[in-house]
Amino acid sequence: MGRDVLHWLLRWQLPVKVPLLDLQKQNAELEPRLTEAFGRVLKSGRFIGGPEVESFEQAVALLLGVSHAIGVSSGTDAILLALMALDIGPGDEVICPSFTFFATGGCVARVGATPVFADSCPVCFNIDVADARRRVTDRTKAIIPVHLFGQCADMDAVMSLASDHKLAVIEDAAQALGACYKGRAAGSIGVCGTFSFYPSKNLGAFGDAGMLVTNDAEFASKARLLRNHGAEERYFHKKVGGNFRLDPIQAALLSVKLEHLESYSRRRESNARYYTSQLTGIEGLRLPEAHPYNRHIWNQYTLRVPTRREGFREFLGSRDIGSEIYYPLPLHAQECFFPLGSIRLPLAERLAAECVSIPIYPELTQDQLNAVVEATREFSLS
Ligand SMILES: *Cc1c(COP(=O)(O)O)cnc(C)c1O
């Protein structure tokens, strides 16, 4: 047998690996510019605040069409800072979805307020605003819609609930940088929007980083003050804040990636379209849907597998295909919130039991996409 034939056979036999996320590919393509940005910060000697942070803030503000963007240490700290800037604290209630990442509800508890969990829509995975409305009391001060997996919550309904009861709206847009609701950028609709640059988000930093955005000048200056221990002038503290600053090194590296965000989003959209076209009609599988008025930027492509979810994940694993459950336990059922009393949120519970996210990152090759499609089809026939 000739070498070429052997080589060909080996390639044929080798399964295509599809990790849930592969950051190396994206970073390798940008390596010269990332190295240049790192060198610039290194030589500047400025490691807190300054022009790198300011220019990244301006670029994000421009992208989203907001007047203020405030770089912060993480997506979690963006939510915490937003609540602090709104003076939300003990005795206040804040409504948020139960089916979300922990930080959304965790930050409410950290400022001493009470998180009030609402159910979710089984189609778009976002907060069920009719259910949220039933949970409003005299103490409700704010609502935190989460734009889960990269698709905006029903913001018209959220804003009308908020105006009926004078609630502040904090958009948790950690997973939705570049997403739009009826032509408006996620994060630009409520009093403020919070973003995360955690490495697995659509714009991923090299560590932790986040952003708080707003069109409200007063809110922005308060948030800027609280970001830096409540001090305008060093060692003179007007308010009790914290250290919620974004590092210049992260800002410089993120600025390089930000220029590519639109092309990353387009590739995620095209991967999602491909999955949807290939997986439609498979029994035992519900595909994610984007509302026509939304621009979904697909931080996750999340299937619902009502029966045999574990079997499906194991089957994918046996084919070297990554998957993850976002999120296996809704917030209202988390041990740390037991003291709030026990409630049932049937749809959030169902989503937690049925959801599984498959690889959707921009650098997936056609071979990798096909491997996921084929494994999924094969599993459905087994
Ligand atoms: C990632 C995420 C956060 C927290 O962001 P970090 O940067 O990890 O602190 C908050 N909310 C949601 C919905 C997220 O996905």
Coordinates of C-alpha atoms and ligand atoms in Angstrom, one line a residue:
M1 CA 0.0 0.0 0.0
G2 CA 1.4 3.4 -1.0
R3 CA 2.1 6.0 1.7
D4 CA -0.4 8.4 0.3
V5 CA -3.2 5.8 0.5
L6 CA -2.2 5.0 4.0
H7 CA -2.3 8.6 4.9
W8 CA -5.7 9.1 3.3
L9 CA -7.1 6.1 5.1
L10 CA -5.8 7.4 8.5
R11 CA -7.4 10.7 7.9
W12 CA -10.6 9.1 7.0
Q13 CA -10.5 7.1 10.2
L14 CA -9.7 10.1 12.4
P15 CA -12.8 11.6 13.9
V16 CA -13.1 15.3 13.7
K17 CA -12.9 16.8 17.1
V18 CA -15.3 19.5 18.0
P19 CA -14.7 21.2 21.3
L20 CA -17.5 23.3 22.8
L21 CA -15.2 26.3 22.4
D22 CA -11.8 26.8 20.9
L23 CA -10.1 30.1 21.8
Q24 CA -6.7 29.2 20.4
K25 CA -7.8 29.6 16.7
Q26 CA -9.2 33.1 17.2
N27 CA -6.2 34.2 19.2
A28 CA -3.7 32.7 16.8
E29 CA -5.1 34.7 13.9
L30 CA -4.7 37.9 15.9
E31 CA -1.4 37.1 17.6
P32 CA 0.7 39.8 15.9
R33 CA -1.7 42.6 16.8
L34 CA -2.3 41.2 20.3
T35 CA 1.4 41.1 20.9
E36 CA 1.7 44.7 19.7
A37 CA -1.1 45.8 22.0
F38 CA 0.5 44.0 24.9
G39 CA 3.9 45.7 24.1
R40 CA 2.3 49.1 24.0
V41 CA 0.8 48.7 27.5
L42 CA 4.1 47.2 28.8
K43 CA 6.1 50.2 27.5
S44 CA 3.5 52.7 28.7
G45 CA 4.0 51.7 32.3
R46 CA 0.4 52.6 32.9
F47 CA -1.5 49.6 34.4
I48 CA -4.6 51.3 35.9
G49 CA -7.0 53.5 34.0
G50 CA -5.8 55.9 31.3
P51 CA -6.1 56.1 27.5
E52 CA -6.3 52.4 26.7
V53 CA -9.4 52.1 28.9
E54 CA -10.9 55.3 27.7
S55 CA -10.5 54.5 24.0
F56 CA -12.0 51.0 24.5
E57 CA -15.0 52.6 26.4
Q58 CA -15.5 55.0 23.5
A59 CA -15.4 52.2 20.9
V60 CA -18.0 50.2 22.8
A61 CA -20.2 53.3 23.3
L62 CA -20.0 54.0 19.5
L63 CA -20.9 50.4 18.6
L64 CA -23.9 50.4 20.9
G65 CA -25.1 53.9 20.2
V66 CA -25.0 54.9 23.9
S67 CA -23.5 58.0 25.5
H68 CA -21.6 56.4 28.3
A69 CA -19.6 53.2 28.6
I70 CA -17.8 52.4 31.9
G71 CA -15.2 49.7 31.8
V72 CA -15.4 47.4 34.8
S73 CA -13.7 44.3 36.2
S74 CA -16.3 41.7 35.2
G75 CA -19.9 41.2 34.0
T76 CA -20.8 40.4 37.6
D77 CA -19.3 43.7 38.8
A78 CA -21.2 45.6 36.1
I79 CA -24.5 44.3 37.6
L80 CA -23.3 44.9 41.2
L81 CA -22.2 48.5 40.3
A82 CA -25.5 49.2 38.5
L83 CA -27.5 48.1 41.6
M84 CA -25.2 50.3 43.8
A85 CA -25.6 53.3 41.5
L86 CA -29.4 52.9 41.7
D87 CA -29.2 52.8 45.5
I88 CA -30.9 49.4 45.7
G89 CA -30.4 47.7 49.0
P90 CA -32.1 46.2 52.0
G91 CA -35.9 46.2 51.9
D92 CA -35.9 46.4 48.1
E93 CA -37.0 43.7 45.7
V94 CA -35.6 43.1 42.3
I95 CA -37.2 40.8 39.7
C96 CA -35.0 38.7 37.5
P97 CA -35.3 35.4 35.7
S98 CA -34.5 32.2 37.5
F99 CA -33.2 30.5 34.4
T100 CA -29.9 32.5 34.0
F101 CA -26.3 32.6 35.2
F102 CA -25.9 32.9 38.9
A103 CA -24.5 36.5 38.9
T104 CA -27.9 38.0 37.8
G105 CA -29.6 37.0 41.1
G106 CA -26.4 36.8 43.2
C107 CA -25.7 40.5 42.8
V108 CA -29.2 41.5 44.0
A109 CA -28.6 39.5 47.2
R110 CA -25.1 41.0 47.6
V111 CA -26.4 44.6 47.8
G112 CA -28.8 43.3 50.5
A113 CA -31.9 43.4 48.3
T114 CA -34.2 40.4 47.7
P115 CA -34.1 38.7 44.3
V116 CA -37.6 37.8 43.2
F117 CA -37.4 35.0 40.5
A118 CA -39.7 34.9 37.5
D119 CA -40.4 32.1 35.1
S120 CA -39.1 31.9 31.6
C121 CA -40.4 31.6 28.0
P122 CA -39.8 28.0 26.7
V123 CA -39.3 29.3 23.2
C124 CA -36.8 32.1 23.6
F125 CA -35.5 31.1 27.1
N126 CA -36.0 34.7 28.4
I127 CA -38.0 36.1 31.2
D128 CA -41.7 35.6 31.0
V129 CA -42.8 39.2 31.6
A130 CA -46.5 38.3 32.4
D131 CA -45.2 36.2 35.2
A132 CA -42.8 39.0 36.3
R133 CA -45.8 41.4 36.4
R134 CA -47.6 39.1 38.9
R135 CA -44.6 39.3 41.2
V136 CA -44.4 43.1 41.5
T137 CA -45.0 44.5 45.0
D138 CA -44.7 47.9 46.7
R139 CA -41.1 47.0 47.4
T140 CA -40.1 46.2 43.8
K141 CA -37.4 48.7 42.6
A142 CA -36.0 47.1 39.5
I143 CA -36.1 44.4 37.0
I144 CA -33.2 42.6 35.3
P145 CA -34.1 41.1 32.0
V146 CA -31.3 38.8 30.8
H147 CA -30.7 38.5 27.0
L148 CA -30.0 34.8 27.3
F149 CA -27.7 33.0 24.8
G150 CA -27.5 36.1 22.7
Q151 CA -31.2 36.9 22.1
C152 CA -32.9 39.9 23.6
A153 CA -35.8 39.5 26.0
D154 CA -39.2 41.0 25.1
M155 CA -38.1 44.6 25.9
D156 CA -41.4 46.3 24.9
A157 CA -43.1 44.2 27.6
V158 CA -40.3 44.8 30.1
M159 CA -40.3 48.6 29.5
S160 CA -44.1 48.8 29.8
L161 CA -44.1 46.8 33.1
A162 CA -41.3 49.1 34.3
S163 CA -43.1 52.3 33.4
D164 CA -46.3 51.1 35.0
H165 CA -44.5 50.5 38.3
K166 CA -41.6 53.0 38.1
L167 CA -39.0 50.2 38.0
A168 CA -35.4 50.7 36.9
V169 CA -34.5 48.3 34.1
I170 CA -31.0 46.8 34.2
E171 CA -30.3 44.8 31.1
D172 CA -28.0 41.8 31.8
A173 CA -26.5 41.7 28.3
A174 CA -23.5 39.6 29.3
Q175 CA -24.2 37.2 26.4
A176 CA -25.6 39.7 23.9
L177 CA -22.9 42.2 22.8
G178 CA -24.0 43.2 19.3
A179 CA -27.5 41.7 19.6
C180 CA -30.4 44.0 18.7
Y181 CA -34.1 44.3 19.7
K182 CA -36.2 46.0 17.0
G183 CA -33.0 47.7 15.7
R184 CA -31.8 48.9 19.1
A185 CA -28.6 47.5 20.6
A186 CA -29.0 45.1 23.6
G187 CA -28.0 47.0 26.7
S188 CA -29.1 50.5 25.3
I189 CA -32.8 50.2 26.1
G190 CA -33.1 50.2 29.9
V191 CA -31.5 52.6 32.3
C192 CA -28.3 50.7 31.8
G193 CA -26.9 47.5 30.3
T194 CA -24.2 45.3 31.6
F195 CA -21.7 43.3 29.6
S196 CA -19.1 40.6 30.3
F197 CA -15.9 39.9 28.4
Y198 CA -15.4 36.5 30.2
P199 CA -13.4 34.4 27.7
S200 CA -16.4 32.4 26.5
K201 CA -18.5 35.4 25.7
N202 CA -18.8 36.7 22.1
L203 CA -16.0 39.2 22.8
G204 CA -13.7 37.4 25.2
A205 CA -10.9 39.0 27.2
F206 CA -7.7 37.4 28.5
G207 CA -9.1 37.1 32.0
D208 CA -12.1 38.9 33.6
A209 CA -13.5 42.1 32.2
G210 CA -16.9 43.8 31.8
M211 CA -18.7 47.0 30.8
L212 CA -21.6 49.1 32.1
V213 CA -23.4 51.3 29.6
T214 CA -26.0 54.0 29.9
N215 CA -27.6 57.0 28.3
D216 CA -28.2 58.7 31.7
A217 CA -25.4 61.1 32.5
E218 CA -26.2 61.2 36.2
F219 CA -26.2 57.5 36.5
A220 CA -22.9 57.3 34.6
S221 CA -21.1 59.8 36.9
K222 CA -22.3 57.9 40.0
A223 CA -21.2 54.6 38.6
R224 CA -17.8 56.0 37.7
L225 CA -17.4 57.3 41.2
L226 CA -18.5 54.0 42.8
R227 CA -16.2 52.1 40.4
N228 CA -13.2 53.7 42.2
H229 CA -14.1 53.5 45.9
G230 CA -16.4 56.5 45.7
A231 CA -13.5 58.8 45.3
E232 CA -13.0 61.5 42.7
E233 CA -10.0 62.9 44.4
R234 CA -7.7 60.2 45.7
Y235 CA -8.2 59.4 49.5
F236 CA -11.4 61.6 49.7
H237 CA -14.5 59.3 49.5
K238 CA -17.9 60.7 48.8
K239 CA -19.6 57.3 48.8
V240 CA -18.7 53.7 49.7
G241 CA -17.9 52.1 46.4
G242 CA -15.4 49.4 45.4
N243 CA -12.6 48.5 43.1
F244 CA -14.5 47.7 39.9
R245 CA -12.0 48.9 37.4
L246 CA -11.1 47.5 34.0
D247 CA -7.4 46.9 33.4
P248 CA -5.7 48.8 30.6
I249 CA -4.1 45.5 29.5
Q250 CA -7.6 43.9 29.0
A251 CA -8.8 47.1 27.3
A252 CA -5.9 47.1 24.8
L253 CA -6.4 43.4 23.9
L254 CA -10.1 43.7 23.7
S255 CA -9.8 46.7 21.4
V256 CA -8.0 44.4 18.9
K257 CA -10.8 41.9 19.0
L258 CA -13.6 44.4 19.0
E259 CA -12.8 45.2 15.3
H260 CA -13.6 41.6 14.5
L261 CA -16.8 41.3 16.5
E262 CA -19.2 41.8 13.6
S263 CA -17.5 39.1 11.5
Y264 CA -17.5 36.8 14.5
S265 CA -21.2 37.4 15.0
R266 CA -21.9 36.8 11.3
R267 CA -20.1 33.4 11.4
R268 CA -22.1 32.5 14.5
E269 CA -25.3 33.4 12.7
S270 CA -24.3 31.4 9.7
N271 CA -23.4 28.4 11.9
A272 CA -26.8 28.7 13.6
R273 CA -28.6 28.8 10.2
Y274 CA -26.7 25.7 9.1
Y275 CA -27.6 23.8 12.2
T276 CA -31.2 24.8 12.0
S277 CA -31.5 23.9 8.3
Q278 CA -29.9 20.5 9.0
L279 CA -31.6 19.6 12.3
T280 CA -35.1 20.7 11.6
G281 CA -37.6 17.9 11.9
I282 CA -35.5 15.6 14.0
E283 CA -37.7 13.8 16.4
G284 CA -37.0 14.3 20.1
L285 CA -35.2 17.6 19.6
R286 CA -36.4 21.2 19.8
L287 CA -34.3 23.8 18.1
P288 CA -33.7 27.3 19.3
E289 CA -35.7 30.1 17.6
A290 CA -34.9 33.7 17.0
H291 CA -37.8 36.1 17.0
P292 CA -37.9 37.9 13.6
Y293 CA -37.5 41.3 15.3
N294 CA -34.4 40.3 17.1
R295 CA -30.8 40.1 16.0
H296 CA -29.7 37.0 17.8
I297 CA -25.9 36.8 18.1
W298 CA -25.8 33.1 19.2
N299 CA -23.5 33.1 22.2
Q300 CA -25.0 29.6 22.6
Y301 CA -27.0 27.3 20.3
T302 CA -29.2 25.6 22.8
L303 CA -31.3 22.6 22.0
R304 CA -34.1 21.2 24.1
V305 CA -33.9 17.4 24.5
P306 CA -36.9 16.5 26.6
T307 CA -36.0 12.8 26.9
R308 CA -32.5 11.2 26.9
R309 CA -30.5 14.4 27.4
E310 CA -27.8 12.6 29.3
G311 CA -27.6 9.9 26.6
F312 CA -27.3 12.6 23.9
R313 CA -24.4 14.3 25.7
E314 CA -22.7 11.0 26.2
F315 CA -23.1 10.1 22.5
L316 CA -21.7 13.5 21.5
G317 CA -18.8 12.9 23.9
S318 CA -18.1 9.6 22.4
R319 CA -17.6 11.4 19.1
D320 CA -15.3 14.0 20.6
I321 CA -18.0 16.6 20.4
G322 CA -18.3 19.0 23.3
S323 CA -21.6 20.2 24.9
E324 CA -22.7 21.9 28.0
I325 CA -25.8 22.4 30.1
Y326 CA -26.5 26.0 30.6
Y327 CA -28.0 25.9 33.3
P328 CA -28.6 22.7 35.2
L329 CA -30.3 24.3 38.3
P330 CA -32.4 27.4 38.2
L331 CA -31.7 30.1 40.7
H332 CA -34.9 29.7 42.8
A333 CA -33.7 26.1 43.5
Q334 CA -30.1 27.0 44.5
E335 CA -29.2 26.2 48.1
C336 CA -28.0 29.8 48.9
F337 CA -31.6 31.0 48.1
F338 CA -33.4 28.5 50.3
P339 CA -33.9 31.1 53.0
L340 CA -36.1 33.0 50.5
G341 CA -38.7 30.2 50.7
S342 CA -39.6 27.6 48.2
I343 CA -41.4 28.4 44.9
R344 CA -42.1 26.4 41.8
L345 CA -41.3 27.9 38.4
P346 CA -42.4 25.1 36.0
L347 CA -40.9 26.4 32.8
A348 CA -37.5 27.4 34.3
E349 CA -37.4 23.9 35.9
R350 CA -38.2 22.3 32.6
L351 CA -35.6 24.3 30.7
A352 CA -33.0 23.3 33.3
A353 CA -33.9 19.7 32.7
E354 CA -34.0 19.8 28.9
C355 CA -31.4 22.3 27.6
V356 CA -28.1 21.4 26.1
S357 CA -25.8 23.7 24.2
I358 CA -23.6 22.5 21.3
P359 CA -20.6 24.1 19.7
I360 CA -21.4 27.4 17.8
Y361 CA -18.1 29.4 18.0
P362 CA -17.1 31.4 14.8
E363 CA -14.1 29.3 13.9
L364 CA -15.9 26.0 13.4
T365 CA -15.1 24.4 10.1
Q366 CA -17.6 22.9 7.7
D367 CA -16.3 19.4 8.7
Q368 CA -16.8 20.2 12.3
L369 CA -20.4 21.5 11.7
N370 CA -21.1 18.3 9.7
A371 CA -19.7 16.1 12.4
V372 CA -22.1 17.7 14.9
V373 CA -25.1 17.4 12.5
E374 CA -24.3 13.7 11.7
A375 CA -23.8 12.7 15.3
T376 CA -27.1 14.4 16.3
R377 CA -29.0 12.6 13.5
E378 CA -27.4 9.3 14.3
F379 CA -28.3 9.6 17.9
S380 CA -32.0 10.4 17.1
L381 CA -32.2 7.2 15.1
S382 CA -30.6 5.1 17.9
Ligands
LIG1 C1 -21.2 35.6 32.1 C2 -22.5 36.2 32.7 C3 -22.4 37.1 33.8 C4 -21.2 37.4 34.6 O1 -20.1 37.8 33.9 P1 -18.6 37.6 34.5 O2 -17.8 38.5 33.6 O3 -18.3 36.2 34.4 O4 -18.6 38.1 35.9 C5 -23.6 37.6 34.2 N1 -24.8 37.3 33.6 C6 -24.9 36.5 32.6 C7 -26.2 36.2 32.0 C8 -23.7 35.9 32.1 O5 -23.8 35.0 31.1

